[in-house]
PDB file of C-alpha atoms in Angstrom:
ATOM      1  CA  UNK A  29      79.902  58.521  36.579  1.00  0.00           C
ATOM      2  CA  UNK A  30      82.259  60.726  38.559  1.00  0.00           C
ATOM      3  CA  UNK A  31      79.412  61.597  40.949  1.00  0.00           C
ATOM      4  CA  UNK A  32      78.715  57.902  41.527  1.00  0.00           C
ATOM      5  CA  UNK A  33      82.317  57.260  42.546  1.00  0.00           C
ATOM      6  CA  UNK A  34      82.241  60.264  44.882  1.00  0.00           C
ATOM      7  CA  UNK A  35      79.037  58.985  46.463  1.00  0.00           C
ATOM      8  CA  UNK A  36      80.479  55.517  47.027  1.00  0.00           C
ATOM      9  CA  UNK A  37      83.571  57.015  48.615  1.00  0.00           C
ATOM     10  CA  UNK A  38      81.480  59.040  51.025  1.00  0.00           C
ATOM     11  CA  UNK A  39      79.429  55.964  51.911  1.00  0.00           C
ATOM     12  CA  UNK A  40      82.612  54.013  52.603  1.00  0.00           C
ATOM     13  CA  UNK A  41      83.887  56.750  54.908  1.00  0.00           C
ATOM     14  CA  UNK A  42      80.593  56.893  56.802  1.00  0.00           C
ATOM     15  CA  UNK A  43      80.488  53.129  57.227  1.00  0.00           C
ATOM     16  CA  UNK A  44      83.938  53.236  58.840  1.00  0.00           C
ATOM     17  CA  UNK A  45      82.986  55.780  61.490  1.00  0.00           C
ATOM     18  CA  UNK A  46      80.933  53.616  63.827  1.00  0.00           C
ATOM     19  CA  UNK A  47      83.902  53.276  66.224  1.00  0.00           C
ATOM     20  CA  UNK A  48      86.009  55.883  67.951  1.00  0.00           C
ATOM     21  CA  UNK A  49      89.739  56.503  67.630  1.00  0.00           C
ATOM     22  CA  UNK A  50      91.125  56.515  64.094  1.00  0.00           C
ATOM     23  CA  UNK A  51      88.034  55.342  62.190  1.00  0.00           C
ATOM     24  CA  UNK A  52      88.413  51.786  63.460  1.00  0.00           C
ATOM     25  CA  UNK A  53      87.297  49.221  60.856  1.00  0.00           C
ATOM     26  CA  UNK A  54      87.063  45.461  60.949  1.00  0.00           C
ATOM     27  CA  UNK A  55      88.917  42.912  58.857  1.00  0.00           C
ATOM     28  CA  UNK A  56      92.391  41.465  58.397  1.00  0.00           C
ATOM     29  CA  UNK A  57      93.721  44.597  56.769  1.00  0.00           C
ATOM     30  CA  UNK A  58      93.173  46.577  59.941  1.00  0.00           C
ATOM     31  CA  UNK A  59      95.627  44.802  62.269  1.00  0.00           C
ATOM     32  CA  UNK A  60      97.731  47.975  62.239  1.00  0.00           C
ATOM     33  CA  UNK A  61      94.702  50.090  63.190  1.00  0.00           C
ATOM     34  CA  UNK A  62      93.673  47.560  65.837  1.00  0.00           C
ATOM     35  CA  UNK A  63      96.905  48.153  67.716  1.00  0.00           C
ATOM     36  CA  UNK A  64      96.936  51.933  67.517  1.00  0.00           C
ATOM     37  CA  UNK A  65      93.272  52.839  67.491  1.00  0.00           C
ATOM     38  CA  UNK A  66      91.743  50.466  69.976  1.00  0.00           C
ATOM     39  CA  UNK A  67      92.447  50.036  73.677  1.00  0.00           C
ATOM     40  CA  UNK A  68      94.420  47.328  75.376  1.00  0.00           C
ATOM     41  CA  UNK A  69      92.501  45.191  77.868  1.00  0.00           C
ATOM     42  CA  UNK A  70      94.052  43.762  81.007  1.00  0.00           C
ATOM     43  CA  UNK A  71      91.824  40.809  81.665  1.00  0.00           C
ATOM     44  CA  UNK A  72      91.358  39.723  85.253  1.00  0.00           C
ATOM     45  CA  UNK A  73      92.618  36.238  85.984  1.00  0.00           C
ATOM     46  CA  UNK A  74      89.949  33.704  86.851  1.00  0.00           C
ATOM     47  CA  UNK A  75      91.066  33.615  90.476  1.00  0.00           C
ATOM     48  CA  UNK A  76      92.228  37.230  90.745  1.00  0.00           C
ATOM     49  CA  UNK A  77      89.309  38.242  92.927  1.00  0.00           C
ATOM     50  CA  UNK A  78      89.596  34.985  94.848  1.00  0.00           C
ATOM     51  CA  UNK A  79      92.982  36.038  96.196  1.00  0.00           C
ATOM     52  CA  UNK A  80      93.344  35.894  99.947  1.00  0.00           C
ATOM     53  CA  UNK A  81      92.852  39.003 102.014  1.00  0.00           C
ATOM     54  CA  UNK A  82      93.774  38.641 105.675  1.00  0.00           C
ATOM     55  CA  UNK A  83      91.648  40.308 108.350  1.00  0.00           C
ATOM     56  CA  UNK A  84      92.188  40.320 112.107  1.00  0.00           C
ATOM     57  CA  UNK A  85      89.670  40.132 114.930  1.00  0.00           C
ATOM     58  CA  UNK A  86      90.244  40.586 118.666  1.00  0.00           C
ATOM     59  CA  UNK A  87      88.110  38.564 121.093  1.00  0.00           C
ATOM     60  CA  UNK A  88      88.463  39.387 124.794  1.00  0.00           C
ATOM     61  CA  UNK A  89      86.906  38.020 127.964  1.00  0.00           C
ATOM     62  CA  UNK A  90      87.673  40.546 130.701  1.00  0.00           C
ATOM     63  CA  UNK A  91      86.446  43.897 131.970  1.00  0.00           C
ATOM     64  CA  UNK A  92      88.605  46.422 133.777  1.00  0.00           C
ATOM     65  CA  UNK A  93      87.309  47.297 137.244  1.00  0.00           C
ATOM     66  CA  UNK A  94      84.384  44.850 137.257  1.00  0.00           C
ATOM     67  CA  UNK A  95      84.068  42.414 140.189  1.00  0.00           C
ATOM     68  CA  UNK A  96      84.166  38.810 138.993  1.00  0.00           C
ATOM     69  CA  UNK A  97      84.349  35.322 140.506  1.00  0.00           C
ATOM     70  CA  UNK A  98      86.407  32.361 139.347  1.00  0.00           C
ATOM     71  CA  UNK A  99      86.196  28.790 140.619  1.00  0.00           C
ATOM     72  CA  UNK A 100      89.220  26.457 140.590  1.00  0.00           C
ATOM     73  CA  UNK A 101      89.956  25.699 136.936  1.00  0.00           C
ATOM     74  CA  UNK A 102      87.866  28.665 135.838  1.00  0.00           C
ATOM     75  CA  UNK A 103      88.796  31.505 133.486  1.00  0.00           C
ATOM     76  CA  UNK A 104      90.093  34.735 135.031  1.00  0.00           C
ATOM     77  CA  UNK A 105      90.862  36.710 131.879  1.00  0.00           C
ATOM     78  CA  UNK A 106      91.586  36.021 128.239  1.00  0.00           C
ATOM     79  CA  UNK A 107      92.194  37.813 124.988  1.00  0.00           C
ATOM     80  CA  UNK A 108      93.144  36.566 121.558  1.00  0.00           C
ATOM     81  CA  UNK A 109      93.775  38.022 118.126  1.00  0.00           C
ATOM     82  CA  UNK A 110      92.548  35.859 115.264  1.00  0.00           C
ATOM     83  CA  UNK A 111      93.579  36.198 111.646  1.00  0.00           C
ATOM     84  CA  UNK A 112      90.992  35.175 109.082  1.00  0.00           C
ATOM     85  CA  UNK A 113      91.481  34.480 105.418  1.00  0.00           C
ATOM     86  CA  UNK A 114      88.821  36.240 103.362  1.00  0.00           C
ATOM     87  CA  UNK A 115      88.182  35.181  99.779  1.00  0.00           C
ATOM     88  CA  UNK A 116      86.199  37.547  97.605  1.00  0.00           C
ATOM     89  CA  UNK A 117      84.775  37.789  94.113  1.00  0.00           C
ATOM     90  CA  UNK A 118      84.123  41.284  92.880  1.00  0.00           C
ATOM     91  CA  UNK A 119      80.797  42.261  91.435  1.00  0.00           C
ATOM     92  CA  UNK A 120      79.177  45.636  90.913  1.00  0.00           C
ATOM     93  CA  UNK A 121      75.558  46.668  91.232  1.00  0.00           C
ATOM     94  CA  UNK A 122      73.737  49.780  89.927  1.00  0.00           C
ATOM     95  CA  UNK A 123      72.538  52.133  92.650  1.00  0.00           C
ATOM     96  CA  UNK A 124      69.207  52.375  90.811  1.00  0.00           C
ATOM     97  CA  UNK A 125      67.431  51.066  87.749  1.00  0.00           C
ATOM     98  CA  UNK A 126      68.383  52.932  84.609  1.00  0.00           C
ATOM     99  CA  UNK A 127      69.965  52.834  81.193  1.00  0.00           C
ATOM    100  CA  UNK A 128      72.446  54.301  78.766  1.00  0.00           C
ATOM    101  CA  UNK A 129      70.191  55.783  76.099  1.00  0.00           C
ATOM    102  CA  UNK A 130      70.868  56.870  72.514  1.00  0.00           C
ATOM    103  CA  UNK A 131      69.110  56.625  69.158  1.00  0.00           C
ATOM    104  CA  UNK A 132      70.218  52.969  69.085  1.00  0.00           C
ATOM    105  CA  UNK A 133      69.086  50.172  71.412  1.00  0.00           C
ATOM    106  CA  UNK A 134      69.469  51.354  75.041  1.00  0.00           C
ATOM    107  CA  UNK A 135      71.696  49.457  77.462  1.00  0.00           C
ATOM    108  CA  UNK A 136      69.575  48.795  80.529  1.00  0.00           C
ATOM    109  CA  UNK A 137      70.641  48.064  84.117  1.00  0.00           C
ATOM    110  CA  UNK A 138      68.749  46.512  87.006  1.00  0.00           C
ATOM    111  CA  UNK A 139      69.560  47.201  90.633  1.00  0.00           C
ATOM    112  CA  UNK A 140      68.180  43.754  91.444  1.00  0.00           C
ATOM    113  CA  UNK A 141      71.183  41.948  89.943  1.00  0.00           C
ATOM    114  CA  UNK A 142      74.958  42.097  90.137  1.00  0.00           C
ATOM    115  CA  UNK A 143      77.372  42.406  87.235  1.00  0.00           C
ATOM    116  CA  UNK A 144      80.832  40.852  87.043  1.00  0.00           C
ATOM    117  CA  UNK A 145      83.870  42.877  86.009  1.00  0.00           C
ATOM    118  CA  UNK A 146      86.095  41.072  83.514  1.00  0.00           C
ATOM    119  CA  UNK A 147      89.062  43.395  83.102  1.00  0.00           C
ATOM    120  CA  UNK A 148      90.194  46.979  82.797  1.00  0.00           C
ATOM    121  CA  UNK A 149      91.523  49.469  80.287  1.00  0.00           C
ATOM    122  CA  UNK A 150      93.037  52.942  80.377  1.00  0.00           C
ATOM    123  CA  UNK A 151      91.448  55.829  78.448  1.00  0.00           C
ATOM    124  CA  UNK A 152      93.009  59.303  78.633  1.00  0.00           C
ATOM    125  CA  UNK A 153      94.958  58.267  81.722  1.00  0.00           C
ATOM    126  CA  UNK A 154      91.904  56.984  83.608  1.00  0.00           C
ATOM    127  CA  UNK A 155      91.457  53.309  84.443  1.00  0.00           C
ATOM    128  CA  UNK A 156      88.042  51.871  83.659  1.00  0.00           C
ATOM    129  CA  UNK A 157      86.714  48.474  84.641  1.00  0.00           C
ATOM    130  CA  UNK A 158      84.877  46.504  81.976  1.00  0.00           C
ATOM    131  CA  UNK A 159      81.562  44.907  82.853  1.00  0.00           C
ATOM    132  CA  UNK A 160      80.986  41.546  81.197  1.00  0.00           C
ATOM    133  CA  UNK A 161      79.207  41.818  77.831  1.00  0.00           C
ATOM    134  CA  UNK A 162      75.425  41.734  77.707  1.00  0.00           C
ATOM    135  CA  UNK A 163      73.521  39.616  75.188  1.00  0.00           C
ATOM    136  CA  UNK A 164      74.260  42.179  72.478  1.00  0.00           C
ATOM    137  CA  UNK A 165      78.014  42.041  73.287  1.00  0.00           C
ATOM    138  CA  UNK A 166      77.895  45.585  74.658  1.00  0.00           C
ATOM    139  CA  UNK A 167      80.695  46.471  77.079  1.00  0.00           C
ATOM    140  CA  UNK A 168      79.977  49.079  79.755  1.00  0.00           C
ATOM    141  CA  UNK A 169      82.906  50.903  81.362  1.00  0.00           C
ATOM    142  CA  UNK A 170      83.048  52.319  84.885  1.00  0.00           C
ATOM    143  CA  UNK A 171      85.769  54.298  86.626  1.00  0.00           C
ATOM    144  CA  UNK A 172      87.108  53.779  90.133  1.00  0.00           C
ATOM    145  CA  UNK A 173      84.143  55.621  91.660  1.00  0.00           C
ATOM    146  CA  UNK A 174      81.561  53.676  89.685  1.00  0.00           C
ATOM    147  CA  UNK A 175      80.802  56.488  87.245  1.00  0.00           C
ATOM    148  CA  UNK A 176      79.712  55.189  83.834  1.00  0.00           C
ATOM    149  CA  UNK A 177      81.627  56.099  80.690  1.00  0.00           C
ATOM    150  CA  UNK A 178      79.169  57.668  78.192  1.00  0.00           C
ATOM    151  CA  UNK A 179      80.045  55.310  75.340  1.00  0.00           C
ATOM    152  CA  UNK A 180      79.684  51.596  74.759  1.00  0.00           C
ATOM    153  CA  UNK A 181      82.516  49.269  73.803  1.00  0.00           C
ATOM    154  CA  UNK A 182      82.919  46.075  71.847  1.00  0.00           C
ATOM    155  CA  UNK A 183      85.751  43.578  72.019  1.00  0.00           C
ATOM    156  CA  UNK A 184      87.548  42.628  68.812  1.00  0.00           C
ATOM    157  CA  UNK A 185      90.779  40.616  68.708  1.00  0.00           C
ATOM    158  CA  UNK A 186      90.960  40.960  72.507  1.00  0.00           C
ATOM    159  CA  UNK A 187      91.053  44.745  72.269  1.00  0.00           C
ATOM    160  CA  UNK A 188      88.403  47.308  73.134  1.00  0.00           C
ATOM    161  CA  UNK A 189      86.822  49.536  70.487  1.00  0.00           C
ATOM    162  CA  UNK A 190      84.385  52.284  71.486  1.00  0.00           C
ATOM    163  CA  UNK A 191      81.200  53.013  69.601  1.00  0.00           C
ATOM    164  CA  UNK A 192      81.176  56.559  68.257  1.00  0.00           C
ATOM    165  CA  UNK A 193      77.546  56.913  69.350  1.00  0.00           C
ATOM    166  CA  UNK A 194      77.208  59.073  72.447  1.00  0.00           C
ATOM    167  CA  UNK A 195      74.952  57.734  75.205  1.00  0.00           C
ATOM    168  CA  UNK A 196      73.089  59.623  77.924  1.00  0.00           C
ATOM    169  CA  UNK A 197      72.531  58.336  81.451  1.00  0.00           C
ATOM    170  CA  UNK A 198      68.937  58.033  82.611  1.00  0.00           C
ATOM    171  CA  UNK A 199      68.215  58.882  85.342  1.00  0.00           C
ATOM    172  CA  UNK A 200      70.853  61.305  86.549  1.00  0.00           C
ATOM    173  CA  UNK A 201      72.971  59.924  89.364  1.00  0.00           C
ATOM    174  CA  UNK A 202      73.040  56.398  87.968  1.00  0.00           C
ATOM    175  CA  UNK A 203      76.323  54.700  88.858  1.00  0.00           C
ATOM    176  CA  UNK A 204      77.719  51.340  89.946  1.00  0.00           C
ATOM    177  CA  UNK A 205      78.775  50.345  93.450  1.00  0.00           C
ATOM    178  CA  UNK A 206      80.962  47.468  94.561  1.00  0.00           C
ATOM    179  CA  UNK A 207      78.997  44.450  95.673  1.00  0.00           C
ATOM    180  CA  UNK A 208      81.446  42.100  97.393  1.00  0.00           C
ATOM    181  CA  UNK A 209      80.671  38.482  98.101  1.00  0.00           C
ATOM    182  CA  UNK A 210      82.895  37.145 100.881  1.00  0.00           C
ATOM    183  CA  UNK A 211      83.775  33.671 102.025  1.00  0.00           C
ATOM    184  CA  UNK A 212      85.586  33.311 105.333  1.00  0.00           C
ATOM    185  CA  UNK A 213      88.376  30.786 105.425  1.00  0.00           C
ATOM    186  CA  UNK A 214      90.212  29.251 108.356  1.00  0.00           C
ATOM    187  CA  UNK A 215      90.793  31.303 111.509  1.00  0.00           C
ATOM    188  CA  UNK A 216      94.291  31.219 112.979  1.00  0.00           C
ATOM    189  CA  UNK A 217      95.316  32.355 116.451  1.00  0.00           C
ATOM    190  CA  UNK A 218      98.042  34.984 116.097  1.00  0.00           C
ATOM    191  CA  UNK A 219      98.567  36.222 119.644  1.00  0.00           C
ATOM    192  CA  UNK A 220      96.845  36.433 122.992  1.00  0.00           C
ATOM    193  CA  UNK A 221      96.805  35.285 126.583  1.00  0.00           C
ATOM    194  CA  UNK A 222      94.717  33.216 128.953  1.00  0.00           C
ATOM    195  CA  UNK A 223      94.730  33.256 132.772  1.00  0.00           C
ATOM    196  CA  UNK A 224      93.019  30.493 134.748  1.00  0.00           C
ATOM    197  CA  UNK A 225      92.673  30.145 138.498  1.00  0.00           C
ATOM    198  CA  UNK A 226      93.965  26.704 139.556  1.00  0.00           C
ATOM    199  CA  UNK A 227      92.919  26.855 143.217  1.00  0.00           C
ATOM    200  CA  UNK A 228      94.794  26.880 146.541  1.00  0.00           C
ATOM    201  CA  UNK A 229      97.907  24.794 147.189  1.00  0.00           C
ATOM    202  CA  UNK A 230      99.946  25.045 150.379  1.00  0.00           C
ATOM    203  CA  UNK A 231      98.112  28.256 151.318  1.00  0.00           C
ATOM    204  CA  UNK A 232      99.015  29.858 148.029  1.00  0.00           C
ATOM    205  CA  UNK A 233      96.801  30.929 145.150  1.00  0.00           C
ATOM    206  CA  UNK A 234      97.831  29.233 141.914  1.00  0.00           C
ATOM    207  CA  UNK A 235      97.268  30.697 138.442  1.00  0.00           C
ATOM    208  CA  UNK A 236      97.979  29.076 135.090  1.00  0.00           C
ATOM    209  CA  UNK A 237      99.098  31.588 132.491  1.00  0.00           C
ATOM    210  CA  UNK A 238      99.287  30.819 128.752  1.00  0.00           C
ATOM    211  CA  UNK A 239     100.520  33.371 126.230  1.00  0.00           C
ATOM    212  CA  UNK A 240     100.707  33.174 122.434  1.00  0.00           C
ATOM    213  CA  UNK A 241     103.013  35.310 120.310  1.00  0.00           C
ATOM    214  CA  UNK A 242     104.014  35.240 116.645  1.00  0.00           C
ATOM    215  CA  UNK A 243     107.484  33.981 115.800  1.00  0.00           C
ATOM    216  CA  UNK A 244     108.673  33.623 112.185  1.00  0.00           C
ATOM    217  CA  UNK A 245     105.068  33.841 111.046  1.00  0.00           C
ATOM    218  CA  UNK A 246     103.901  31.055 113.358  1.00  0.00           C
ATOM    219  CA  UNK A 247     102.141  31.297 116.744  1.00  0.00           C
ATOM    220  CA  UNK A 248     104.253  30.098 119.678  1.00  0.00           C
ATOM    221  CA  UNK A 249     102.692  29.195 123.031  1.00  0.00           C
ATOM    222  CA  UNK A 250     104.325  29.683 126.417  1.00  0.00           C
ATOM    223  CA  UNK A 251     102.967  28.280 129.666  1.00  0.00           C
ATOM    224  CA  UNK A 252     103.730  29.662 133.133  1.00  0.00           C
ATOM    225  CA  UNK A 253     102.494  29.016 136.642  1.00  0.00           C
ATOM    226  CA  UNK A 254     102.234  31.873 139.135  1.00  0.00           C
ATOM    227  CA  UNK A 255     101.708  31.396 142.867  1.00  0.00           C
ATOM    228  CA  UNK A 256     100.937  34.044 145.492  1.00  0.00           C
ATOM    229  CA  UNK A 257     100.237  33.966 149.233  1.00  0.00           C
ATOM    230  CA  UNK A 258      96.494  33.513 149.619  1.00  0.00           C
ATOM    231  CA  UNK A 259      96.255  36.687 151.670  1.00  0.00           C
ATOM    232  CA  UNK A 260      97.800  38.946 149.038  1.00  0.00           C
ATOM    233  CA  UNK A 261      95.455  41.705 147.972  1.00  0.00           C
ATOM    234  CA  UNK A 262      97.168  42.504 144.677  1.00  0.00           C
ATOM    235  CA  UNK A 263      98.910  40.118 142.276  1.00  0.00           C
ATOM    236  CA  UNK A 264     100.563  40.682 138.893  1.00  0.00           C
ATOM    237  CA  UNK A 265     101.329  38.246 136.037  1.00  0.00           C
ATOM    238  CA  UNK A 266     103.225  39.557 133.022  1.00  0.00           C
ATOM    239  CA  UNK A 267     101.542  42.945 133.195  1.00  0.00           C
ATOM    240  CA  UNK A 268      98.076  41.676 134.169  1.00  0.00           C
ATOM    241  CA  UNK A 269      97.217  42.989 137.630  1.00  0.00           C
ATOM    242  CA  UNK A 270      94.395  41.651 139.802  1.00  0.00           C
ATOM    243  CA  UNK A 271      92.944  43.005 143.023  1.00  0.00           C
ATOM    244  CA  UNK A 272      91.933  40.025 145.174  1.00  0.00           C
ATOM    245  CA  UNK A 273      88.756  40.820 147.122  1.00  0.00           C
ATOM    246  CA  UNK A 274      88.113  37.380 148.637  1.00  0.00           C
ATOM    247  CA  UNK A 275      89.591  33.892 148.447  1.00  0.00           C
ATOM    248  CA  UNK A 276      88.358  30.556 149.847  1.00  0.00           C
ATOM    249  CA  UNK A 277      88.128  26.917 148.840  1.00  0.00           C
ATOM    250  CA  UNK A 278      85.265  27.733 146.471  1.00  0.00           C
ATOM    251  CA  UNK A 279      87.232  30.239 144.401  1.00  0.00           C
ATOM    252  CA  UNK A 280      88.326  33.874 144.285  1.00  0.00           C
ATOM    253  CA  UNK A 281      86.528  37.160 143.979  1.00  0.00           C
ATOM    254  CA  UNK A 282      88.662  39.658 142.111  1.00  0.00           C
ATOM    255  CA  UNK A 283      88.801  42.775 140.007  1.00  0.00           C
ATOM    256  CA  UNK A 284      91.124  43.337 137.033  1.00  0.00           C
ATOM    257  CA  UNK A 285      93.067  46.565 137.412  1.00  0.00           C
ATOM    258  CA  UNK A 286      95.019  46.553 134.177  1.00  0.00           C
ATOM    259  CA  UNK A 287      95.972  44.332 131.247  1.00  0.00           C
TER     260      UNK A 287
END
């Protein structure tokens, strides 16, 4: 009889060892163990990866030292800096087909699909992202470089428990890479300038100059008119210098020296 009780005790111990950290077991009596022997999960908010990231782009229409021609009302030079709102959802993709293999059912990955990350946890001081559960509720963990943690997790009571079973990567070199899906939002003009040739008036060349600068987070436009004797060979407008090669009723031939 004593041997029977010993055998049952050993069986109970073995049945409690399927999860790492403190012989994690399931059930109401293990709330204390849940807190100390499982890992906290910081779940990503639904819109966390839809947060706005601002990118800038510079678009210019001028070339230093190149001879150009502008008709009355035509563009002489322009440049603008645009700020774009970029919305993104984060997914990861395996760099190759493979699996985490053990004596249990392998966890397979396909490089033809993307996987969503649902949150993160910290193990031994390292932050791991959690890939959404597969159909068997397996949780795969990856570090900041996409390397795969060699054990599989399960979520219980919104905490992460790790299977004690050790898994092996096949093939070697299998890892996850970020696969970002972007959506470009509205483009806003932040700063820039535009110079147009307005023609000849009273024997003077007329240029319309528009500049845009940020002020208190908003773009502010300023308009100026510059006039120069039509026989001037070099003109300057707020740091933009032109060499005038020819001028007549049909327009001007010029070269931009500096901006």
